[in-house]
């Protein structure tokens, strides 16, 4: 009796396992609808009527501005993505019935958020500050790279390399303001006024000394004449 029960249990388990294999899911190119496996629609199409025992799935093309990008059992297509100017985006590749829009950043911006190869958010490239040079310009997917100038060089922030400070003395000029990391040295010619002042002061001193000597001699002569 025990042996019979064991045999019956084994048979029941085997039958249940076989039934499970028979009622497995739909094939890869099919979709399930109310227990019925229907053929999927091709990309660029969607389901108009589900299949029946006697008929296959009825598919129709996606309407304008909608798409499906793979085999599907959908009753409607997905709306095409709009590249929003508010998020600094523009169209790189227009939407088709079988592929969504691909967006990219506008000029002067770079992408900081991607979804399936399409940019969904962009921000403006950084601007280098005075005292820095542009090591690498910004691209659609990377920001501007700025580097500080080294000692003895300068940049206003818009240069691709820092420039050396002008050497005023080598140009026969006078340095009136030293260069900084953001500005060049300021040089000026030796002006005629400076030259005149430089010459005039010694002349005036000599004239004053000469006049003093003359006055003293004149006074001494006058005193001698009075005594005589």
mmCIF file of C-alpha atoms in Angstrom:
data_model
loop_
_atom_site.group_PDB
_atom_site.id
_atom_site.type_symbol
_atom_site.label_atom_id
_atom_site.label_comp_id
_atom_site.label_asym_id
_atom_site.label_seq_id
_atom_site.Cartn_x
_atom_site.Cartn_y
_atom_site.Cartn_z
ATOM 1 C CA UNK A 1 0.000 0.000 0.000
ATOM 2 C CA UNK A 2 2.806 2.391 0.899
ATOM 3 C CA UNK A 3 4.605 1.465 -2.314
ATOM 4 C CA UNK A 4 1.475 2.246 -4.371
ATOM 5 C CA UNK A 5 1.114 5.675 -2.779
ATOM 6 C CA UNK A 6 4.762 6.459 -3.497
ATOM 7 C CA UNK A 7 4.371 5.462 -7.154
ATOM 8 C CA UNK A 8 1.201 7.580 -7.527
ATOM 9 C CA UNK A 9 2.902 10.620 -5.941
ATOM 10 C CA UNK A 10 5.861 10.297 -8.284
ATOM 11 C CA UNK A 11 3.565 10.073 -11.319
ATOM 12 C CA UNK A 12 1.582 13.119 -10.169
ATOM 13 C CA UNK A 13 4.743 15.182 -9.711
ATOM 14 C CA UNK A 14 6.006 14.144 -13.157
ATOM 15 C CA UNK A 15 2.699 15.078 -14.824
ATOM 16 C CA UNK A 16 2.619 18.448 -13.045
ATOM 17 C CA UNK A 17 6.170 19.185 -14.158
ATOM 18 C CA UNK A 18 5.331 18.324 -17.755
ATOM 19 C CA UNK A 19 2.226 20.486 -17.661
ATOM 20 C CA UNK A 20 4.364 23.354 -16.343
ATOM 21 C CA UNK A 21 6.667 22.991 -19.319
ATOM 22 C CA UNK A 22 3.727 23.028 -21.674
ATOM 23 C CA UNK A 23 2.312 26.231 -20.236
ATOM 24 C CA UNK A 24 5.527 28.257 -20.362
ATOM 25 C CA UNK A 25 5.623 31.962 -21.437
ATOM 26 C CA UNK A 26 5.222 33.298 -24.966
ATOM 27 C CA UNK A 27 8.060 33.267 -27.481
ATOM 28 C CA UNK A 28 10.436 36.239 -27.708
ATOM 29 C CA UNK A 29 8.597 37.745 -30.709
ATOM 30 C CA UNK A 30 5.181 37.316 -29.053
ATOM 31 C CA UNK A 31 3.279 39.026 -26.260
ATOM 32 C CA UNK A 32 0.666 37.659 -23.867
ATOM 33 C CA UNK A 33 -2.881 38.977 -23.920
ATOM 34 C CA UNK A 34 -5.468 37.180 -21.778
ATOM 35 C CA UNK A 35 -3.470 33.956 -21.926
ATOM 36 C CA UNK A 36 -3.100 34.107 -25.702
ATOM 37 C CA UNK A 37 0.331 34.555 -27.328
ATOM 38 C CA UNK A 38 0.101 37.115 -30.121
ATOM 39 C CA UNK A 39 2.820 38.128 -32.624
ATOM 40 C CA UNK A 40 4.432 41.476 -31.784
ATOM 41 C CA UNK A 41 4.308 44.498 -34.073
ATOM 42 C CA UNK A 42 7.527 45.663 -35.732
ATOM 43 C CA UNK A 43 9.353 48.857 -34.620
ATOM 44 C CA UNK A 44 7.552 51.941 -35.928
ATOM 45 C CA UNK A 45 4.158 50.245 -35.483
ATOM 46 C CA UNK A 46 1.681 49.495 -32.706
ATOM 47 C CA UNK A 47 -1.199 47.082 -32.120
ATOM 48 C CA UNK A 48 -4.541 47.974 -33.671
ATOM 49 C CA UNK A 49 -6.248 44.631 -32.941
ATOM 50 C CA UNK A 50 -4.958 41.813 -30.766
ATOM 51 C CA UNK A 51 -4.768 38.397 -32.336
ATOM 52 C CA UNK A 52 -7.478 35.769 -31.933
ATOM 53 C CA UNK A 53 -7.525 32.015 -32.424
ATOM 54 C CA UNK A 54 -8.249 32.602 -36.111
ATOM 55 C CA UNK A 55 -6.437 35.893 -36.842
ATOM 56 C CA UNK A 56 -2.978 37.352 -36.295
ATOM 57 C CA UNK A 57 -2.186 40.683 -34.627
ATOM 58 C CA UNK A 58 -3.247 43.717 -36.646
ATOM 59 C CA UNK A 59 -0.537 46.430 -36.614
ATOM 60 C CA UNK A 60 -0.592 50.012 -37.908
ATOM 61 C CA UNK A 61 2.188 52.655 -38.244
ATOM 62 C CA UNK A 62 2.837 55.113 -35.430
ATOM 63 C CA UNK A 63 1.197 58.539 -35.919
ATOM 64 C CA UNK A 64 3.338 61.628 -36.532
ATOM 65 C CA UNK A 65 5.551 62.652 -33.587
ATOM 66 C CA UNK A 66 5.321 59.205 -31.986
ATOM 67 C CA UNK A 67 7.507 56.105 -32.159
ATOM 68 C CA UNK A 68 8.203 52.545 -31.025
ATOM 69 C CA UNK A 69 11.850 51.524 -31.076
ATOM 70 C CA UNK A 70 11.443 47.756 -30.797
ATOM 71 C CA UNK A 71 9.039 44.841 -31.345
ATOM 72 C CA UNK A 72 6.005 45.454 -29.163
ATOM 73 C CA UNK A 73 2.462 44.657 -28.161
ATOM 74 C CA UNK A 74 1.553 48.270 -27.374
ATOM 75 C CA UNK A 75 -1.812 49.795 -28.210
ATOM 76 C CA UNK A 76 -0.200 53.223 -28.715
ATOM 77 C CA UNK A 77 3.236 54.616 -29.576
ATOM 78 C CA UNK A 78 5.485 56.716 -27.359
ATOM 79 C CA UNK A 79 5.488 60.510 -27.862
ATOM 80 C CA UNK A 80 8.715 61.881 -29.377
ATOM 81 C CA UNK A 81 10.986 63.743 -26.977
ATOM 82 C CA UNK A 82 11.105 67.524 -27.421
ATOM 83 C CA UNK A 83 14.566 69.098 -27.095
ATOM 84 C CA UNK A 84 13.702 71.841 -24.619
ATOM 85 C CA UNK A 85 15.453 75.189 -25.169
ATOM 86 C CA UNK A 86 14.842 75.966 -21.483
ATOM 87 C CA UNK A 87 17.280 73.135 -20.718
ATOM 88 C CA UNK A 88 19.695 74.535 -23.345
ATOM 89 C CA UNK A 89 19.064 71.672 -25.801
ATOM 90 C CA UNK A 90 18.720 71.375 -29.570
ATOM 91 C CA UNK A 91 17.927 68.529 -31.979
ATOM 92 C CA UNK A 92 20.868 66.387 -33.024
ATOM 93 C CA UNK A 93 18.740 63.749 -34.778
ATOM 94 C CA UNK A 94 15.036 64.147 -35.457
ATOM 95 C CA UNK A 95 12.483 61.626 -34.208
ATOM 96 C CA UNK A 96 11.313 58.889 -36.595
ATOM 97 C CA UNK A 97 8.565 56.290 -36.265
ATOM 98 C CA UNK A 98 11.157 53.775 -35.017
ATOM 99 C CA UNK A 99 13.556 55.979 -32.991
ATOM 100 C CA UNK A 100 13.170 58.787 -30.477
ATOM 101 C CA UNK A 101 14.670 62.267 -30.874
ATOM 102 C CA UNK A 102 18.341 62.636 -29.935
ATOM 103 C CA UNK A 103 19.101 65.958 -28.237
ATOM 104 C CA UNK A 104 22.432 67.723 -27.768
ATOM 105 C CA UNK A 105 23.543 70.897 -25.928
ATOM 106 C CA UNK A 106 23.331 74.299 -27.571
ATOM 107 C CA UNK A 107 26.556 76.120 -28.442
ATOM 108 C CA UNK A 108 28.453 77.221 -25.330
ATOM 109 C CA UNK A 109 26.869 74.519 -23.147
ATOM 110 C CA UNK A 110 27.755 70.968 -22.121
ATOM 111 C CA UNK A 111 25.582 68.005 -21.174
ATOM 112 C CA UNK A 112 25.345 66.932 -17.527
ATOM 113 C CA UNK A 113 22.514 64.393 -17.848
ATOM 114 C CA UNK A 114 22.121 61.642 -20.467
ATOM 115 C CA UNK A 115 19.342 59.162 -21.192
ATOM 116 C CA UNK A 116 19.843 56.479 -23.854
ATOM 117 C CA UNK A 117 22.469 58.556 -25.633
ATOM 118 C CA UNK A 118 20.349 61.711 -25.664
ATOM 119 C CA UNK A 119 21.103 64.773 -23.542
ATOM 120 C CA UNK A 120 18.312 65.807 -21.182
ATOM 121 C CA UNK A 121 20.005 68.696 -19.351
ATOM 122 C CA UNK A 122 22.887 71.044 -20.219
ATOM 123 C CA UNK A 123 24.689 73.878 -18.425
ATOM 124 C CA UNK A 124 26.821 76.756 -19.685
ATOM 125 C CA UNK A 125 30.583 76.343 -20.050
ATOM 126 C CA UNK A 126 32.663 77.906 -17.267
ATOM 127 C CA UNK A 127 34.564 81.108 -18.075
ATOM 128 C CA UNK A 128 38.208 81.323 -17.059
ATOM 129 C CA UNK A 129 38.978 84.179 -14.665
ATOM 130 C CA UNK A 130 41.630 86.871 -15.156
ATOM 131 C CA UNK A 131 44.929 85.282 -14.167
ATOM 132 C CA UNK A 132 43.937 81.976 -15.806
ATOM 133 C CA UNK A 133 44.298 80.582 -19.321
ATOM 134 C CA UNK A 134 42.085 78.128 -21.217
ATOM 135 C CA UNK A 135 43.826 74.750 -21.194
ATOM 136 C CA UNK A 136 40.920 72.999 -22.917
ATOM 137 C CA UNK A 137 37.837 74.532 -24.487
ATOM 138 C CA UNK A 138 34.447 73.140 -23.514
ATOM 139 C CA UNK A 139 32.783 70.481 -25.662
ATOM 140 C CA UNK A 140 29.250 69.098 -25.836
ATOM 141 C CA UNK A 141 30.094 66.712 -22.995
ATOM 142 C CA UNK A 142 32.868 68.446 -21.012
ATOM 143 C CA UNK A 143 33.368 71.817 -19.324
ATOM 144 C CA UNK A 144 36.120 74.354 -19.998
ATOM 145 C CA UNK A 145 39.400 73.567 -18.209
ATOM 146 C CA UNK A 146 41.144 76.621 -16.685
ATOM 147 C CA UNK A 147 44.685 76.790 -15.270
ATOM 148 C CA UNK A 148 46.382 79.594 -13.291
ATOM 149 C CA UNK A 149 49.195 81.557 -14.933
ATOM 150 C CA UNK A 150 52.711 81.068 -13.589
ATOM 151 C CA UNK A 151 54.928 83.819 -12.163
ATOM 152 C CA UNK A 152 56.011 86.374 -14.750
ATOM 153 C CA UNK A 153 53.057 85.703 -17.068
ATOM 154 C CA UNK A 154 49.497 86.988 -17.364
ATOM 155 C CA UNK A 155 46.118 86.370 -19.028
ATOM 156 C CA UNK A 156 42.779 88.166 -19.035
ATOM 157 C CA UNK A 157 40.956 84.808 -18.942
ATOM 158 C CA UNK A 158 40.257 84.504 -22.672
ATOM 159 C CA UNK A 159 43.710 83.352 -23.823
ATOM 160 C CA UNK A 160 44.783 79.804 -24.691
ATOM 161 C CA UNK A 161 48.178 80.473 -23.063
ATOM 162 C CA UNK A 162 49.554 83.018 -20.608
ATOM 163 C CA UNK A 163 51.769 85.757 -22.049
ATOM 164 C CA UNK A 164 55.096 86.868 -20.542
ATOM 165 C CA UNK A 165 55.215 90.312 -18.952
ATOM 166 C CA UNK A 166 56.772 93.046 -21.098
ATOM 167 C CA UNK A 167 60.384 93.886 -20.215
ATOM 168 C CA UNK A 168 60.305 97.691 -20.256
ATOM 169 C CA UNK A 169 64.056 98.148 -19.892
ATOM 170 C CA UNK A 170 64.791 96.010 -22.968
ATOM 171 C CA UNK A 171 62.602 98.372 -24.999
ATOM 172 C CA UNK A 172 64.271 101.491 -23.672
ATOM 173 C CA UNK A 173 61.228 102.350 -21.603
ATOM 174 C CA UNK A 174 60.528 102.920 -17.939
ATOM 175 C CA UNK A 175 58.266 100.566 -15.971
ATOM 176 C CA UNK A 176 55.550 102.595 -14.277
ATOM 177 C CA UNK A 177 53.447 99.617 -13.121
ATOM 178 C CA UNK A 178 54.555 96.048 -12.489
ATOM 179 C CA UNK A 179 52.764 93.196 -14.265
ATOM 180 C CA UNK A 180 50.317 90.918 -12.431
ATOM 181 C CA UNK A 181 48.791 87.521 -13.240
ATOM 182 C CA UNK A 182 45.914 89.307 -14.971
ATOM 183 C CA UNK A 183 47.655 92.299 -16.607
ATOM 184 C CA UNK A 184 50.873 93.195 -18.397
ATOM 185 C CA UNK A 185 53.538 95.523 -17.054
ATOM 186 C CA UNK A 186 52.949 99.173 -17.983
ATOM 187 C CA UNK A 187 55.816 100.932 -19.726
ATOM 188 C CA UNK A 188 56.253 104.590 -20.668
ATOM 189 C CA UNK A 189 58.785 106.634 -22.571
ATOM 190 C CA UNK A 190 60.980 109.073 -20.655
ATOM 191 C CA UNK A 191 58.977 112.235 -21.362
ATOM 192 C CA UNK A 192 60.469 115.595 -22.448
ATOM 193 C CA UNK A 193 59.147 117.138 -19.233
ATOM 194 C CA UNK A 194 61.119 114.685 -17.194
ATOM 195 C CA UNK A 195 64.189 115.354 -19.279
ATOM 196 C CA UNK A 196 63.787 119.134 -18.926
ATOM 197 C CA UNK A 197 63.291 118.853 -15.180
ATOM 198 C CA UNK A 198 66.311 116.604 -14.926
ATOM 199 C CA UNK A 199 68.469 119.175 -16.752
ATOM 200 C CA UNK A 200 66.853 122.316 -15.335
ATOM 201 C CA UNK A 201 67.323 121.528 -11.655
ATOM 202 C CA UNK A 202 71.119 121.340 -11.821
ATOM 203 C CA UNK A 203 71.176 124.529 -13.953
ATOM 204 C CA UNK A 204 68.971 126.374 -11.466
ATOM 205 C CA UNK A 205 71.179 125.246 -8.610
ATOM 206 C CA UNK A 206 74.251 126.486 -10.479
ATOM 207 C CA UNK A 207 72.557 129.842 -11.244
ATOM 208 C CA UNK A 208 71.523 130.293 -7.614
ATOM 209 C CA UNK A 209 75.032 129.523 -6.420
ATOM 210 C CA UNK A 210 76.497 131.938 -8.974
ATOM 211 C CA UNK A 211 74.065 134.687 -7.970
ATOM 212 C CA UNK A 212 74.892 134.133 -4.315
ATOM 213 C CA UNK A 213 78.588 134.505 -5.052
ATOM 214 C CA UNK A 214 77.994 137.636 -7.123
ATOM 215 C CA UNK A 215 75.840 139.208 -4.432
ATOM 216 C CA UNK A 216 78.443 138.550 -1.797
ATOM 217 C CA UNK A 217 81.185 140.051 -3.965
ATOM 218 C CA UNK A 218 79.001 143.072 -4.716
ATOM 219 C CA UNK A 219 78.311 143.623 -1.030
ATOM 220 C CA UNK A 220 81.994 143.257 -0.192
ATOM 221 C CA UNK A 221 82.949 145.835 -2.885
ATOM 222 C CA UNK A 222 80.355 148.292 -1.631
ATOM 223 C CA UNK A 223 81.672 148.001 1.918
ATOM 224 C CA UNK A 224 85.243 148.645 0.759
ATOM 225 C CA UNK A 225 84.214 151.738 -1.240
ATOM 226 C CA UNK A 226 82.421 153.228 1.783
ATOM 227 C CA UNK A 227 85.460 152.695 3.952
ATOM 228 C CA UNK A 228 87.643 154.472 1.427
#
